[in-house]
C-alpha positions as semicolon CSV with decimal commas, in nm:
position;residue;x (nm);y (nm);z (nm)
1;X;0,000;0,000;0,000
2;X;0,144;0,318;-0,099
3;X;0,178;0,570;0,178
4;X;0,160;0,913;0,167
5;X;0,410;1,172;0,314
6;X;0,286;1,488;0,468
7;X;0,482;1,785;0,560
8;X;0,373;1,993;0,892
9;X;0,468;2,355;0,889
10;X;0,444;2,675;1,094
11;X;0,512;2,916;1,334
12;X;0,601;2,883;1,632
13;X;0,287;2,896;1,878
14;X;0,045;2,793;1,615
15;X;-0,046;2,457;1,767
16;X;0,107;2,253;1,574
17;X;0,250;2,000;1,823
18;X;-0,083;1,931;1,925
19;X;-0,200;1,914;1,549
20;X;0,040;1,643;1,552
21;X;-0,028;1,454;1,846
22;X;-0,396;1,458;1,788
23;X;-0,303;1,276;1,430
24;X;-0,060;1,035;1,519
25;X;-0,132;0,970;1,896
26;X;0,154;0,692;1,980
27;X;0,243;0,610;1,643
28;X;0,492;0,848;1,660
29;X;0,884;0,865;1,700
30;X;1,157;1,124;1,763
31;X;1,535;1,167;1,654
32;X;1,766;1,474;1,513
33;X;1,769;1,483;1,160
34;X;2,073;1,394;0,980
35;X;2,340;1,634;1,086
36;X;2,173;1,863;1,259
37;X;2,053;1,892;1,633
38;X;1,687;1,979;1,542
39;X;1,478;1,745;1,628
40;X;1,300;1,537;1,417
41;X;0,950;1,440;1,456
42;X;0,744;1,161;1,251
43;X;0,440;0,967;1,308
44;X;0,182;0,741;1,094
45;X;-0,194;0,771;1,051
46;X;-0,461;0,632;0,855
47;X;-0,778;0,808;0,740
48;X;-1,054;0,613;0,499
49;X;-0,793;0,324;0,416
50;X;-0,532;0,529;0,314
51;X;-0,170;0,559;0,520
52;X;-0,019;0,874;0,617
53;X;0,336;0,964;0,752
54;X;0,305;1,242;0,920
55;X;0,691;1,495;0,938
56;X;0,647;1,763;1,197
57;X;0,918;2,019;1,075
58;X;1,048;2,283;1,298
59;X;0,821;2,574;1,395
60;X;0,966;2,858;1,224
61;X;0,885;3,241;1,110
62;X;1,034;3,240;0,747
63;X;1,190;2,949;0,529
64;X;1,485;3,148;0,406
65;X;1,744;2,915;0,610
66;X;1,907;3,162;0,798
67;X;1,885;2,953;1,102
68;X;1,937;2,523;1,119
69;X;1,555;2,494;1,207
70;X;1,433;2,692;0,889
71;X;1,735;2,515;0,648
72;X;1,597;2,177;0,790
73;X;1,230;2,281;0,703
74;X;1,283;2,428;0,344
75;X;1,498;2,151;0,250
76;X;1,232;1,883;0,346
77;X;0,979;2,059;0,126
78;X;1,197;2,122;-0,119
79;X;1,405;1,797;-0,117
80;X;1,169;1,530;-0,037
81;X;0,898;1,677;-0,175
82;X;0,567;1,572;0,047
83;X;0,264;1,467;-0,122
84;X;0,109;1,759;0,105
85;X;0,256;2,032;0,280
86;X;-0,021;2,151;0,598
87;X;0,047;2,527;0,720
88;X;-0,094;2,571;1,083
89;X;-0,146;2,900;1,103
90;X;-0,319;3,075;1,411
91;X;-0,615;3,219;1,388
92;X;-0,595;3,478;1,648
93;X;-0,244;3,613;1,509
94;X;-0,391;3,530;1,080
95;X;-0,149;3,836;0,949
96;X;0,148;3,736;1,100
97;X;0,124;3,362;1,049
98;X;0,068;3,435;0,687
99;X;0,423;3,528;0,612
100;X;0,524;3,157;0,627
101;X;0,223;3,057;0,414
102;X;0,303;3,239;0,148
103;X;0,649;3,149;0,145
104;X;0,561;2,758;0,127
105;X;0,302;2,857;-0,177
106;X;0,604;2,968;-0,332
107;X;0,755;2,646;-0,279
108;X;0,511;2,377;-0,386
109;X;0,146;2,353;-0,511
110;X;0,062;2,087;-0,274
111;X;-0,038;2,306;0,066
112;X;-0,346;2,323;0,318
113;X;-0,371;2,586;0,528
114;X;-0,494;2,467;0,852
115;X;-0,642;2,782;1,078
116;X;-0,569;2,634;1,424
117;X;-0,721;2,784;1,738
118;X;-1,001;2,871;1,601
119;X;-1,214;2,878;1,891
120;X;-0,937;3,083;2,074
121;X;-1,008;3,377;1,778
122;X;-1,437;3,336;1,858
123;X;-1,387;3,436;2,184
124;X;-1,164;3,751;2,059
125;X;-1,495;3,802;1,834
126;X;-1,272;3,758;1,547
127;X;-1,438;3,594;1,255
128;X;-1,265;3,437;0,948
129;X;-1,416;3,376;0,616
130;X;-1,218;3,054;0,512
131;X;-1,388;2,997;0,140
132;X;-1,315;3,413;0,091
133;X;-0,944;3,286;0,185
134;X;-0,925;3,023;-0,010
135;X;-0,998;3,196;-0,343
136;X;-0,718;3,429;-0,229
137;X;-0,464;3,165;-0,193
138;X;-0,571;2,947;-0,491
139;X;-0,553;2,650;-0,212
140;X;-0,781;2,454;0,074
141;X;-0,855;2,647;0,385
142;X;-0,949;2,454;0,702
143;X;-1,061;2,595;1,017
144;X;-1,015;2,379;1,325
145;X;-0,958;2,355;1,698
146;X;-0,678;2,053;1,765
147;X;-0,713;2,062;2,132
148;X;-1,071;2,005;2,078
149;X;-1,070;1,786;1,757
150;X;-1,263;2,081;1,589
151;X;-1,289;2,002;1,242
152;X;-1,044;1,753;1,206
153;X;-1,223;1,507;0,996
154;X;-1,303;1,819;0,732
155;X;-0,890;1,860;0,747
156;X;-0,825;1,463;0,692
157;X;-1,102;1,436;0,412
158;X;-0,968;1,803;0,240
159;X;-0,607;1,645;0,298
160;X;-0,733;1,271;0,106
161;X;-0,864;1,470;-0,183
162;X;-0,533;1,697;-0,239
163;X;-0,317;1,389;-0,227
164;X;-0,532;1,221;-0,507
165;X;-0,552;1,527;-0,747
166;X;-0,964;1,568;-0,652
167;X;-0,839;1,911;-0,598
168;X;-0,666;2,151;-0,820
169;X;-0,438;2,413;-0,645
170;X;-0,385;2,758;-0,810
171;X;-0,168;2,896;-0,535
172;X;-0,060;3,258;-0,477
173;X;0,257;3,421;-0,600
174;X;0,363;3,757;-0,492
175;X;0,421;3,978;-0,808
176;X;0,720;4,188;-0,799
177;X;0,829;4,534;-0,992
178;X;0,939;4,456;-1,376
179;X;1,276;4,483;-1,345
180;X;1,286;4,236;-1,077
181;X;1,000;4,019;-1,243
182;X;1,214;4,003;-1,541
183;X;1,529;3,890;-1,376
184;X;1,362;3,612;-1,239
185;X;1,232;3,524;-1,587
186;X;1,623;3,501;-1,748
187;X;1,733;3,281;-1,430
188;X;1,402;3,065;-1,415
189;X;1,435;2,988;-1,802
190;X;1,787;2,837;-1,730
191;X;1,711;2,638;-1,378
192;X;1,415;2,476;-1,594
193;X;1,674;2,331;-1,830
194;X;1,937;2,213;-1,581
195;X;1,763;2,067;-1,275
196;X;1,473;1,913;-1,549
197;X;1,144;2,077;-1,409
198;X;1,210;1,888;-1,050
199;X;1,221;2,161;-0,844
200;X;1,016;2,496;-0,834
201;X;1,188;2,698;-1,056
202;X;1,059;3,026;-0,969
203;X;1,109;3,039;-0,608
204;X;1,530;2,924;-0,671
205;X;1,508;3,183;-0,920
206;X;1,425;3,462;-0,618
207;X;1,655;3,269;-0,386
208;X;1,920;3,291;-0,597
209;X;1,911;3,686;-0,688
210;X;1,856;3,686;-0,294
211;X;2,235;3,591;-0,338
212;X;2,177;3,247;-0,155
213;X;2,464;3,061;-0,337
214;X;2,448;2,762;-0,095
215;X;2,145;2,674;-0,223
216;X;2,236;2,582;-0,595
217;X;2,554;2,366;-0,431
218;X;2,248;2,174;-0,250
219;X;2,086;2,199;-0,535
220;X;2,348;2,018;-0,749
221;X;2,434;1,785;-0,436
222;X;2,110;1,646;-0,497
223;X;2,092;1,569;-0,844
224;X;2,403;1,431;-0,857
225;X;2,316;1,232;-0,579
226;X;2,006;1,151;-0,752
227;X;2,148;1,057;-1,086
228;X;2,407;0,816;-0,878
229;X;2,126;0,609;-0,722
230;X;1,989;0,561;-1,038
231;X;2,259;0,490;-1,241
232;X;2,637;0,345;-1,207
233;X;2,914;0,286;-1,468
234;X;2,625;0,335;-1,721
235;X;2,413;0,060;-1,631
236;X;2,024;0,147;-1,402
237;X;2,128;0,021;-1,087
238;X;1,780;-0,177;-1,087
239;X;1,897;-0,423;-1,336
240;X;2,239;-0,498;-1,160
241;X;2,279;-0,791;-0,998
């Protein structure tokens, strides 16, 4: 049975530990990922017959790796690509939580934004229109409580349908000036040729005029890396003895 990864991203404060916990429960584990001292958080689920593997990745405010916890969460998304990418975001703080969103948009097409502690914002008297949001950000919008398993089988059921392609994302790109929208043109038409369409072309463009040179030598890390597994003196590695 094939199971499905899913990427768990946000700020800090959001609730996204307990996002986690309610999904996994015990099936869960806990380690540092590779090289780092972050720690790493997985656990398994299964909604409607399908499996889910669940990545918590560190809480953070951006995803431009200036620190090990945002390099560790931008690689995963970028890297091991997740079938899904959930952004808790909370509801009584939407603004500043929506930095990160739109950052991961950038990123991949795969996202659900997850409005945590919603009850939290009712009592504030702050009211969120969710399908108003959605059209904004071309992607799913889910309102729920975790502590309170508040609208978590709406999130698992959105989630099922934007693994199997039920639902087409159109998500939101920030539009720049023309000079700078033209730049990224020139760079994105040659990343499109070299790393073959695999990664989001766009957002390395505006890393890369960012002047973040340690991303392409990832970049290239991983395609090498790639084209090793897959092949060796010539020959697929799948059809050596």
């Amino acid at each position: 049975m094939r199971v499905n990864k899913i990427a768990l991203a946000g700020n800090p404060n959001t609730g996204k530990s307990t996002l986690f916990n309610t999904l996994t429960g015990l099936k869960q584990h806990t380690g540092n990922w590779p090289g780092k001292t972050v720690v790493h958080a997985e656990g398994s689920f299964e909604h409607n017959g399908e499996q889910y593997v669940l990545v918590d990745l560190p809480g953070t405010y951006s995803l431009f790796s200036n620190s090990a916890d945002e390099e560790v969460a931008r690689d995963y998304i970028i890297f091991d690509q997740p079938d899904a990418t959930i952004v808790v975001l909370d509801a009584t703080s939407l603004e500043r939580n929506l930095n990160l969103a739109l950052q991961v948009l950038e990123m991949t097409n795969k996202v659900i934004i997850c409005i945590n502690l919603i009850d939290e914002a009712e009592k504030k008297g702050i009211r969120i229109d969710d399908k108003k949001l959605a059209r904004e950000l071309g992607v799913p919008v889910v309102k729920i409580s975790a502590r309170n398993k508040k609208g978590i089988d709406q999130l698992l059921d959105t989630l099922n349908q934007l693994v199997h392609g039920q639902i087409v994302t159109t998500p939101y790109r920030m539009t720049y000036s023309k000079e700078i929208e033209e730049a990224i043109l020139k760079v994105e038409s040659k990343i499109k040729g070299y790393f073959d369409g695999k990664y989001p072309s766009r957002w390395i463009a505006l890393r890369l005029l960012d002047g973040d040179e340690e991303l392409i030598l990832k970049l290239q890390n991983h395609k090498n890396n790639r084209q090793g597994e897959e092949i060796t003196n010539g020959v697929p590695v799948s059809v050596k003895s």
